Tab-separated table of C-alpha atoms and ligand atoms in Angstrom:
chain	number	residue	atom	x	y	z
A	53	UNK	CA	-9.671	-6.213	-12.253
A	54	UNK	CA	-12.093	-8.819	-10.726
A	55	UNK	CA	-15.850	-8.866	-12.077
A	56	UNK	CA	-18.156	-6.935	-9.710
A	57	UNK	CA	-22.207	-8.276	-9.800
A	58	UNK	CA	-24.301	-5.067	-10.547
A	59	UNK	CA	-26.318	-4.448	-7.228
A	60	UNK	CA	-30.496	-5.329	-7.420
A	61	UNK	CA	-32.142	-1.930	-7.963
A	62	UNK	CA	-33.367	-0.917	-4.918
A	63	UNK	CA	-29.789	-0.039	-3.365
A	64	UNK	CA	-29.913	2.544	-6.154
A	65	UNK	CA	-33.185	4.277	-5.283
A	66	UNK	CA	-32.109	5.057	-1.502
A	67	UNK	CA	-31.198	8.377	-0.590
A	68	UNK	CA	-28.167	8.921	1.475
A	69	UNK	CA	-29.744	8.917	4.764
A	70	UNK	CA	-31.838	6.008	4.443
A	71	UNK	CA	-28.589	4.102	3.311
A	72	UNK	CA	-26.787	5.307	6.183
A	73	UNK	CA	-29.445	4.188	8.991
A	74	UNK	CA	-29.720	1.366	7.131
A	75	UNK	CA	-26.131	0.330	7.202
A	76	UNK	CA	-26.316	1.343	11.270
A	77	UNK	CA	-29.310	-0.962	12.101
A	78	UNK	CA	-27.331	-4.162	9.704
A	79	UNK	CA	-24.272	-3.184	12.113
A	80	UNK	CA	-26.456	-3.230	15.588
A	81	UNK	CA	-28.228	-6.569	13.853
A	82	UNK	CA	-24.675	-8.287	13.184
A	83	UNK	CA	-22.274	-6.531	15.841
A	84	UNK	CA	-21.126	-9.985	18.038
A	85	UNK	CA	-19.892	-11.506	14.406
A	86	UNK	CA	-18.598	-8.265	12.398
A	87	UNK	CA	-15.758	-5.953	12.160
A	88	UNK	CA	-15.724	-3.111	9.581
A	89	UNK	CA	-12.251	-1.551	8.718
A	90	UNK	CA	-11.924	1.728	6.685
A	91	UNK	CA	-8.611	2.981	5.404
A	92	UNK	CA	-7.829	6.294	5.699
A	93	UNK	CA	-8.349	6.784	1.944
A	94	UNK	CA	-11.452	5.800	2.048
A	95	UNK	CA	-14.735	8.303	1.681
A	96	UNK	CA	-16.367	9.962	4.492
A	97	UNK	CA	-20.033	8.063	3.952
A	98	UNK	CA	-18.231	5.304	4.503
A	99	UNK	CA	-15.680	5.789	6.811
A	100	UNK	CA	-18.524	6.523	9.593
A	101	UNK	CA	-19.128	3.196	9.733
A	102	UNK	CA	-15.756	1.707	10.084
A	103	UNK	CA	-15.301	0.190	14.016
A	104	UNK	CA	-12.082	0.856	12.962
A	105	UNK	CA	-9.763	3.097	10.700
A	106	UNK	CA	-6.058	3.338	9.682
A	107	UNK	CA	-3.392	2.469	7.093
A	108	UNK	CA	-3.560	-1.208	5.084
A	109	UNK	CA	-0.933	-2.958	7.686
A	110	UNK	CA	-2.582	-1.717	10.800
A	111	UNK	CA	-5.985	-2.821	9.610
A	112	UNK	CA	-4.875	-6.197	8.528
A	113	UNK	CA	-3.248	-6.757	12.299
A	114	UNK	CA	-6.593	-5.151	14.300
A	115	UNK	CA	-8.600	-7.457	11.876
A	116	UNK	CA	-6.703	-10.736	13.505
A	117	UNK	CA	-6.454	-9.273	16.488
A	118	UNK	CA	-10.413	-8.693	17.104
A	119	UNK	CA	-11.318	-12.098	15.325
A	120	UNK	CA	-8.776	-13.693	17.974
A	121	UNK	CA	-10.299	-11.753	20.975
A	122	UNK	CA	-14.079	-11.601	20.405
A	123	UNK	CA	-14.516	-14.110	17.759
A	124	UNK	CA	-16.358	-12.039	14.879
A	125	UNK	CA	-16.128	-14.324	11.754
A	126	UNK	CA	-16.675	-11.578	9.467
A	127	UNK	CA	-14.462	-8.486	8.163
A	128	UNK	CA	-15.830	-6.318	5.992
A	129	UNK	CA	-12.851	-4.119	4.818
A	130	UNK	CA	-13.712	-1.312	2.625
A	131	UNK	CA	-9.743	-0.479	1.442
A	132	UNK	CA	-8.498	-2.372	-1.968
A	133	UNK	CA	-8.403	-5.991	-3.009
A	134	UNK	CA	-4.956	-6.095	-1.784
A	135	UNK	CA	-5.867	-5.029	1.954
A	136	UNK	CA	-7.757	-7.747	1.814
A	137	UNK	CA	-5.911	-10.117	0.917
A	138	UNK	CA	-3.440	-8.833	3.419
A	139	UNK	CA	-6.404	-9.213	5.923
A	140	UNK	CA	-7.174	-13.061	4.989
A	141	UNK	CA	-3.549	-13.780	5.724
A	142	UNK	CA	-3.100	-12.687	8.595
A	143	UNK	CA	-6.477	-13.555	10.223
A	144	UNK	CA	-7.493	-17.201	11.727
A	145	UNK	CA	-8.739	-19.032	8.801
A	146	UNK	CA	-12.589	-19.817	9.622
A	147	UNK	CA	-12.990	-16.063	8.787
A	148	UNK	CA	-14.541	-14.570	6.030
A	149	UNK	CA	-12.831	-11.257	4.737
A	150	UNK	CA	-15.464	-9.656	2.252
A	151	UNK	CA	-14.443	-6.470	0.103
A	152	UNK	CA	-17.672	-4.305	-0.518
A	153	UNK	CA	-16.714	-4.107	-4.357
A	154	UNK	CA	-14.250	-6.827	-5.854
A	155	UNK	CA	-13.350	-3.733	-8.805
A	156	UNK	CA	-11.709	-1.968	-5.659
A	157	UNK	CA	-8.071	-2.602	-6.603
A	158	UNK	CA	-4.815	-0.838	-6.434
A	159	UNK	CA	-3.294	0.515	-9.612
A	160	UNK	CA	0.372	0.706	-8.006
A	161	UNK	CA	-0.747	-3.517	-6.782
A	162	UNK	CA	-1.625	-3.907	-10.461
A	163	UNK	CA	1.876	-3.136	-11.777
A	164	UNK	CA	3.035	-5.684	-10.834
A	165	UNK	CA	2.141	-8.879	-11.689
A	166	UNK	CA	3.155	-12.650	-11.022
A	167	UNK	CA	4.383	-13.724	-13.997
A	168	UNK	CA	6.215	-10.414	-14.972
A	169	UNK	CA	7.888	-11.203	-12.026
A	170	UNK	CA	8.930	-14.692	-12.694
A	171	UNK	CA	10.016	-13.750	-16.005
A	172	UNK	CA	12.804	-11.136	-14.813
A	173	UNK	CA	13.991	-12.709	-11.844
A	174	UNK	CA	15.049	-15.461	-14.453
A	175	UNK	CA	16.325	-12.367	-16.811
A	176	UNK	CA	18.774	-10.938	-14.146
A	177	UNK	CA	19.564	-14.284	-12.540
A	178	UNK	CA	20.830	-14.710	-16.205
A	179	UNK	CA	22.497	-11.274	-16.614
A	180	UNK	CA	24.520	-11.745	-13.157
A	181	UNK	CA	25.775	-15.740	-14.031
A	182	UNK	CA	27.183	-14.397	-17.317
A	183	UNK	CA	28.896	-11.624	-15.845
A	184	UNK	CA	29.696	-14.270	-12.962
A	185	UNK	CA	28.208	-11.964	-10.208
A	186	UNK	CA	28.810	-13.598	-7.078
A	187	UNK	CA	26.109	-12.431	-4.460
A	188	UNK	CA	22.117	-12.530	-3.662
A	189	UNK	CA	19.258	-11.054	-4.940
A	190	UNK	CA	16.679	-10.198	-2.308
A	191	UNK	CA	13.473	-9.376	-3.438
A	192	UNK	CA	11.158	-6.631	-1.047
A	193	UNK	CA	7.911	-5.843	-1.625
A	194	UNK	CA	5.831	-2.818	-0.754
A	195	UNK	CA	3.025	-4.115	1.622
A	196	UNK	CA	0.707	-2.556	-1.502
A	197	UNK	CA	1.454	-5.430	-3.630
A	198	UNK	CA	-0.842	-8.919	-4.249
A	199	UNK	CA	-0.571	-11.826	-2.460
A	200	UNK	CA	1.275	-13.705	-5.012
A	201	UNK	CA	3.826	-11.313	-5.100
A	202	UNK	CA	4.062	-11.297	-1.377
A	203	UNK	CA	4.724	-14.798	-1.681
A	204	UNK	CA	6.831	-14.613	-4.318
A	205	UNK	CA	8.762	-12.678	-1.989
A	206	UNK	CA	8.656	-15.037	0.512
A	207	UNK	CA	9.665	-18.229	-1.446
A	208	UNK	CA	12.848	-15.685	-2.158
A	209	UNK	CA	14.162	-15.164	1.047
A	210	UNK	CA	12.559	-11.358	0.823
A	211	UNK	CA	10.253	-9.696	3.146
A	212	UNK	CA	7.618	-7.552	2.965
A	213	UNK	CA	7.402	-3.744	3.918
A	214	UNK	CA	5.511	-0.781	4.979
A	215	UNK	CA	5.997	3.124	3.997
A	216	UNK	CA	7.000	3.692	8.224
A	217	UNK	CA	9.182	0.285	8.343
A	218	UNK	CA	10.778	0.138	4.504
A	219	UNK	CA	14.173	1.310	5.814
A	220	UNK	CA	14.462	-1.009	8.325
A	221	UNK	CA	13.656	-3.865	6.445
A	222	UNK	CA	15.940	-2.411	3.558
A	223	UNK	CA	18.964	-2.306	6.165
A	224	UNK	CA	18.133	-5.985	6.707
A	225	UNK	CA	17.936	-7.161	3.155
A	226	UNK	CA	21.268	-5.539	2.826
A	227	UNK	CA	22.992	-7.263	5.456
A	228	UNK	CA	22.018	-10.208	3.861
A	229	UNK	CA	18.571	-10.770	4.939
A	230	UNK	CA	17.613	-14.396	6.039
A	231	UNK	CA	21.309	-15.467	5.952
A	232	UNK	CA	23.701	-13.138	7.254
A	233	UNK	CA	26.032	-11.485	4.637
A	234	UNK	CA	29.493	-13.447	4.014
A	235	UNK	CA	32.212	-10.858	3.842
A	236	UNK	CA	32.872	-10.698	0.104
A	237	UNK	CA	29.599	-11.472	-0.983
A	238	UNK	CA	27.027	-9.089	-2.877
A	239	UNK	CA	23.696	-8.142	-2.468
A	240	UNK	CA	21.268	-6.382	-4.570
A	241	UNK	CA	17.304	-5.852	-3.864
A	242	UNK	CA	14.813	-5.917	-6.060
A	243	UNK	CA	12.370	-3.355	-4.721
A	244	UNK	CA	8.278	-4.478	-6.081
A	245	UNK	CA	6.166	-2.810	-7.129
A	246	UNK	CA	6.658	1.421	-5.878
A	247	UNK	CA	9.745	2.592	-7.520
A	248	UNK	CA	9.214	5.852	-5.537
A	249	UNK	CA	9.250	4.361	-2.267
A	250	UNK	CA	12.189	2.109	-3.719
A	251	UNK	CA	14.307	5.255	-4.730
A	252	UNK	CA	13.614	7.064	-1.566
A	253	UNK	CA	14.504	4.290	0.862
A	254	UNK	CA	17.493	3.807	-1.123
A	255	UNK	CA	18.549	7.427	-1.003
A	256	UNK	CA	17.938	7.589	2.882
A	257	UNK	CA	19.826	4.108	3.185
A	258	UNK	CA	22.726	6.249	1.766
A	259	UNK	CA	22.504	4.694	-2.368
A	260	UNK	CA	23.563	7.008	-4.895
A	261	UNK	CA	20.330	6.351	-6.645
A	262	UNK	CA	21.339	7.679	-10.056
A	263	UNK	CA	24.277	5.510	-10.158
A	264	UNK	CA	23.491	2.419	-8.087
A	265	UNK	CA	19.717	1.654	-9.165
A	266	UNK	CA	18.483	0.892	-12.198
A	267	UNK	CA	14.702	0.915	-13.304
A	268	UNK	CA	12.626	-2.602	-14.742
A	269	UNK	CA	10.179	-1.951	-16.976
A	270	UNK	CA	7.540	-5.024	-17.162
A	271	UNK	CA	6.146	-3.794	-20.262
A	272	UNK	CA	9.729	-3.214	-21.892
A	273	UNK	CA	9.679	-6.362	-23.395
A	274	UNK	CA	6.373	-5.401	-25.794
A	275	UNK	CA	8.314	-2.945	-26.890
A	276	UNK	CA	11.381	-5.685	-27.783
A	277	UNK	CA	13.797	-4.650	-25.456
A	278	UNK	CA	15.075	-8.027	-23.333
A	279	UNK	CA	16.166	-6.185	-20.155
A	280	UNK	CA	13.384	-4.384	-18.469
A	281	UNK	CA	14.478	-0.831	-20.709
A	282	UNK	CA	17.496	-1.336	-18.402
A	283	UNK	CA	21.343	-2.660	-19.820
A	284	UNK	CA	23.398	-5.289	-18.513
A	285	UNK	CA	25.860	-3.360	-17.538
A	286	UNK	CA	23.175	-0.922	-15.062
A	287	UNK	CA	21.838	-4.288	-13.964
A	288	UNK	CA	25.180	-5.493	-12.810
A	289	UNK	CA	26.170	-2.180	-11.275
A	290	UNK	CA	22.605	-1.642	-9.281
A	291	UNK	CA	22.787	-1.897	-5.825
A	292	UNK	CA	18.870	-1.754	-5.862
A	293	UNK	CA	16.673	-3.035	-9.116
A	294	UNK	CA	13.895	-1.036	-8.786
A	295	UNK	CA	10.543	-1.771	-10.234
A	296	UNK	CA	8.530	0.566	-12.942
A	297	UNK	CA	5.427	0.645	-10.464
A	298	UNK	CA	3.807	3.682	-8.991
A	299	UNK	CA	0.768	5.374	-7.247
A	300	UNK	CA	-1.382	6.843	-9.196
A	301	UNK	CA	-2.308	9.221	-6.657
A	302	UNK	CA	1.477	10.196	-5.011
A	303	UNK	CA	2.783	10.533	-8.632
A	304	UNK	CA	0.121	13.928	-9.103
A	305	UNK	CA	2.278	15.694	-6.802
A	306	UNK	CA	5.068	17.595	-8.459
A	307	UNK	CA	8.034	20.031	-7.177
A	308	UNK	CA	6.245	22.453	-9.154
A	309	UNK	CA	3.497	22.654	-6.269
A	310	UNK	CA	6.116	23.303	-3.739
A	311	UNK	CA	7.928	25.967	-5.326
A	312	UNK	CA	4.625	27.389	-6.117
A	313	UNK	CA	3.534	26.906	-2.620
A	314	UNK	CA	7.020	27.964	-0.922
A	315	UNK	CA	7.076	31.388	-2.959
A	316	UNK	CA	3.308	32.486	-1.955
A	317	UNK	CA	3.107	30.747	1.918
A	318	UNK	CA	6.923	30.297	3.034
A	319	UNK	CA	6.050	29.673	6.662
A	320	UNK	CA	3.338	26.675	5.727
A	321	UNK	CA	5.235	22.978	6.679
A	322	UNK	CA	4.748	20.546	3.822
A	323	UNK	CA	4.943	16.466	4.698
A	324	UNK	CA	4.489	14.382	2.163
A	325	UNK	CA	3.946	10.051	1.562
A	326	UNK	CA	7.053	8.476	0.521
A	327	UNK	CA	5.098	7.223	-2.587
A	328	UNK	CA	5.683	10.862	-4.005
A	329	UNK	CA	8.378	11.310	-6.366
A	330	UNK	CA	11.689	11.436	-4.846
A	331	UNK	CA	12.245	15.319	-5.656
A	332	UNK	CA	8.915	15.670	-4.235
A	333	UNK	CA	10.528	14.146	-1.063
A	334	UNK	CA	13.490	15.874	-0.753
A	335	UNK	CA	11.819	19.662	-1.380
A	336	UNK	CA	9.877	18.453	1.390
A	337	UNK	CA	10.061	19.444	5.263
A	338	UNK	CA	9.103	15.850	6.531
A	339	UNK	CA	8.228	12.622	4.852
A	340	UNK	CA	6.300	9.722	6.888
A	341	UNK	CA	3.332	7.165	6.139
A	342	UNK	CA	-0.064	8.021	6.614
A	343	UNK	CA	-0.316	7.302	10.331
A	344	UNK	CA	2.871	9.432	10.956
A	345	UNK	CA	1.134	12.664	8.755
A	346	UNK	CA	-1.780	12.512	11.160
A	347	UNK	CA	0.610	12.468	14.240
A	348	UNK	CA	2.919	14.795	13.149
A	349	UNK	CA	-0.099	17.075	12.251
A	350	UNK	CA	-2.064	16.275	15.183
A	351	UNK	CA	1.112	16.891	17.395
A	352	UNK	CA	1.418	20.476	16.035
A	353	UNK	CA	1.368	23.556	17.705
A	354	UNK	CA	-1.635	26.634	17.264
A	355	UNK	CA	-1.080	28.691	14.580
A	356	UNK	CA	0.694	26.078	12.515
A	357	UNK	CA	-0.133	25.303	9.237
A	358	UNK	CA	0.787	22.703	6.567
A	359	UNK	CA	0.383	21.491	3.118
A	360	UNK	CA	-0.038	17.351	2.296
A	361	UNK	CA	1.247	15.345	-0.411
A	362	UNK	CA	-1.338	12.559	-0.164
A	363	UNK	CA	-4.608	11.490	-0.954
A	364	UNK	CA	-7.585	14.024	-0.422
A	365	UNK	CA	-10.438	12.372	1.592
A	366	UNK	CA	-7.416	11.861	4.457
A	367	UNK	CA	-6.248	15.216	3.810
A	368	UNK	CA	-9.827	17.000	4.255
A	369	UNK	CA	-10.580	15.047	7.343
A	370	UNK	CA	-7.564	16.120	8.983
A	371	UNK	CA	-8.080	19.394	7.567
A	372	UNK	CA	-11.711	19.261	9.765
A	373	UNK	CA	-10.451	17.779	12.890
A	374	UNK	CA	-7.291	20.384	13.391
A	375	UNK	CA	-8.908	23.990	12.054
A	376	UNK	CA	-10.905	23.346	15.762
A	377	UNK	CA	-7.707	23.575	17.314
A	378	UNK	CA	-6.443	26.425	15.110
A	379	UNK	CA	-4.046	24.301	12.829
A	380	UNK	CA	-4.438	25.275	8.686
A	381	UNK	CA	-3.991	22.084	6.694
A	382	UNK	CA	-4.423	22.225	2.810
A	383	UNK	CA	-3.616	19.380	-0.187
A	384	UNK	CA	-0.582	20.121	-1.649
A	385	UNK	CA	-1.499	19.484	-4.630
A	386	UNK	CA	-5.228	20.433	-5.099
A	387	UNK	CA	-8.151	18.651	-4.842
A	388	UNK	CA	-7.628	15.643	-8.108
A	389	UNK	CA	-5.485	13.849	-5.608
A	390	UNK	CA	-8.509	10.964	-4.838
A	391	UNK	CA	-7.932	7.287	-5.245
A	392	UNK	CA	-10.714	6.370	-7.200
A	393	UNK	CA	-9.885	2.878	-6.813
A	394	UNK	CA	-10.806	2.800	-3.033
A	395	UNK	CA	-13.623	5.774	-3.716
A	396	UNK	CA	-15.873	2.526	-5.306
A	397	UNK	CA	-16.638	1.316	-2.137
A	398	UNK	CA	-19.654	2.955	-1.566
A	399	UNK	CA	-22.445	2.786	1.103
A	400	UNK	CA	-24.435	0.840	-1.673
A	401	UNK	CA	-22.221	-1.924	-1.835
A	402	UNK	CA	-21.498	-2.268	2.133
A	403	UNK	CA	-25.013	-2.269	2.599
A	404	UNK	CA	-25.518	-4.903	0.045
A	405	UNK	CA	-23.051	-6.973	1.813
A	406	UNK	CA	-24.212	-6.760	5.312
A	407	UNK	CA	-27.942	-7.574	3.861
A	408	UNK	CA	-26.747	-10.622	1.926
A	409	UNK	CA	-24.406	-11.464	5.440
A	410	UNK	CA	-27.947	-10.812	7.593
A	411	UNK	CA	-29.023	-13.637	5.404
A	412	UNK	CA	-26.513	-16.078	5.726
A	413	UNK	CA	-25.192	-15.150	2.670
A	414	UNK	CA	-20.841	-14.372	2.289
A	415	UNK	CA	-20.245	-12.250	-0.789
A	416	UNK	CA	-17.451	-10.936	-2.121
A	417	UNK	CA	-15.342	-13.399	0.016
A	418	UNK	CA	-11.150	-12.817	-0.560
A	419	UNK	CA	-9.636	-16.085	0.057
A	420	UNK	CA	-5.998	-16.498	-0.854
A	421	UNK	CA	-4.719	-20.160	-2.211
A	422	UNK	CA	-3.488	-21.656	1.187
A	423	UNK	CA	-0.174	-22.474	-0.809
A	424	UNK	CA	0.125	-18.288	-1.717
A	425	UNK	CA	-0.948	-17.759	1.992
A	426	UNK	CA	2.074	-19.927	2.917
A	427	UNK	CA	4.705	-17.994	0.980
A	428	UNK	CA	3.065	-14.385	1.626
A	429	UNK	CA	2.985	-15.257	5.203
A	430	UNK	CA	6.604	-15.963	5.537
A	431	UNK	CA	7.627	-12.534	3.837
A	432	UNK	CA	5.021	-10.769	6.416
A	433	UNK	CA	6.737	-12.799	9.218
A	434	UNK	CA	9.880	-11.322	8.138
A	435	UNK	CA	8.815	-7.942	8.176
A	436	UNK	CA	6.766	-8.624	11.789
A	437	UNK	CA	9.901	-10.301	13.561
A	438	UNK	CA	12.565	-7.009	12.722
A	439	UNK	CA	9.802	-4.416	14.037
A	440	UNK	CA	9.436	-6.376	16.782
A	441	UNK	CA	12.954	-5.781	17.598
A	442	UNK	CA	14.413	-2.673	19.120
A	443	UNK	CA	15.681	-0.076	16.490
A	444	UNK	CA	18.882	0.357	15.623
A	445	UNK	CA	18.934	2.745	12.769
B	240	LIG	S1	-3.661	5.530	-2.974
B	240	LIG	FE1	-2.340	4.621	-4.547
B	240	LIG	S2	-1.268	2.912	-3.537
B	240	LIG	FE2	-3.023	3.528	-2.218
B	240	LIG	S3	-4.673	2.138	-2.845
B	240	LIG	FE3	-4.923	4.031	-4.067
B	240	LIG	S4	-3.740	3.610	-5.981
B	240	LIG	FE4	-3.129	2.058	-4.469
């Protein structure tokens, strides 16, 4: 976690209102020069300030897209450390991406680290050579992943994915990715950092998952075993290598709440993240990203109602906007289900940013080394150039 500067006093005396038309007059003051972007996870006293709101890939493309069309130099993005970064990447590069409070990371981004990652590439680059496995690895990562894993991915010949475009780029990994498949030749993935989205892409690719992946435990080696917790023999067989990373918000959510739920309110939908556990998923009635939940909810009929497997401050704003229009939607897993990661950002901190910006002043800059940039951007350009093309799964 990065060191945050404690805030001067006075952003700690002012009530919520005064923050808030505070905040609105900095915006009015800066508007030509500034975008704000708030995730969909993010609180609702801050959220009301966002010019713009969505999931971490969407926001990263409107950020380029509105520095490349009206020229605003500055992005304040009030998501994670990894949005961010995602942000940096893919905007022009005289502008300044600032995250409200650099302790705003991602616990799932966390998992998995650079040097882990190094370390058991090498491990089952070794395992395969002895056993004279003759095929690629291709490594994917989640888009909720650092930079340097991004471009770790990149440097691979792997690509980066979404929760609404994992399959796809699964399908093309499989095929063999940047170099088409030879006919004898093997592939296996190794799937960073959410081994839930991992196991469910590889079940909907058509993997047997308890057969054909295998789990890699980064911290397996404190505890002296050599191969990730996994064997040899499972890393040899595994079709997908999947790694021991997860949300700690879409791992709360148990089959327990759906039985539960199913055997008091049968006729209530439930649609869940694909960062919930895969039994999670398939006791499910749909499964989508965050911008798919809010269209498939928004899409529904009167009378309908539905339970949601992800985080709460998305969940109780949907909840809002549809009981006007007679829709019921409820967490499906009760009210703990907050990132508290993202739930730092607080109007405190983006005020203190757009006073120190009405000064002159960039704080809390995210700047990715131009040589990680490189790397991550390839893997994102990966990703980009198959959703670009016409579906064909
Ligand atoms: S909800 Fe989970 S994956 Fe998303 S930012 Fe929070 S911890 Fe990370």
């Amino acid at each position: 976690m990065l060191w945050q500067q404690q805030l001067p006093e006075e952003y700690r005396t002012l009530d919520d209102g005064q923050l808030a038309q505070r905040i609105t007059r900095r915006r009015e003051e800066l508007s030509s020069q500034l975008v704000i972007l708030g995730h969909h996870y993010q609180r609702d006293d801050v959220i009301q300030h966002a010019d713009f709101t969505g999931d971490s890939f969407k926001l990263s493309q409107l950020a380029a897209e509105r520095a490349t069309e009206t020229g605003a130099k500055t992005i304040v993005f009030c998501g994670v450390h990894f949005m961010a970064e995602a942000a940096d990447i893919l905007t022009p590069g005289d502008v300044d991406v600032i995250l409200p409070d650099l302790t705003a990371g991602c616990s799932m981004a966390d998992m998995a680290d650079c040097d882990d990652t190094q370390h058991a590439w090498k491990v089952i680059h070794k395992v395969l050579k002895a056993a004279d496995w003759k095929g690629r690895v291709i490594p994917i990562t989640y888009m909720n992943s650092s930079a340097a894993i991004k471009a770790f991915c990149g440097e691979h010949g792997g690509a980066v994915c979404t929760s609404s475009n994992a399959g796809r780029v699964f399908e093309w990994a499989m095929a063999g990715g940047t170099t088409k498949k030879k006919s004898r030749e093997k592939i296996k993935l190794l799937f960073l950092p959410d081994q839930h989205l991992g196991r469910n892409t590889a079940h909907a690719f058509g993997i047997n998952v308890k057969r054909f992946t295998t789990l890699w435990d980064p911290q397996a080696d404190i505890r002296g075993e050599h191969f990730g917790g996994t064997t040899e023999e499972a890393i040899i067989r595994a079709r997908v290598i999947l790694w021991k990373g997860h949300c700690s918000v879409h791992q709360l959510f148990r089959a327990e709440h759906i039985r539960a739920l199913r055997a008091t309110d049968p006729d209530r939908k439930i649609i869940v993240h694909p960062e919930c556990p895969k039994e999670v998923v398939d006791d499910s009635d749909e499964v989508g990203s965050t911008e798919l939940i809010l269209n498939t909810i928004r899409a529904s009929k009167k009378g309908s109602a539905w339970a949601v497997g992800t985080e709460m401050h998305l969940v109780n704003r949907v909840a809002r906007e549809m009981a006007e229009q007679g829709v019921d939607v409820q967490s499906l897993g009760g009210s703990q289900c907050l990132c508290t990661t993202m739930y730092r950002i607080d109007p405190q901190h983006v005020l203190w940013v757009l006073d120190n910006l009405a000064q002159g002043t960039v704080v809390n800059k995210i700047a990715v080394d131009p040589k990680v940039k490189e790397y991550a951007m390839q893997a994102l350009g990966r990703m980009l150039e198959l959703t670009a093309q016409p579906t064909t799964v």
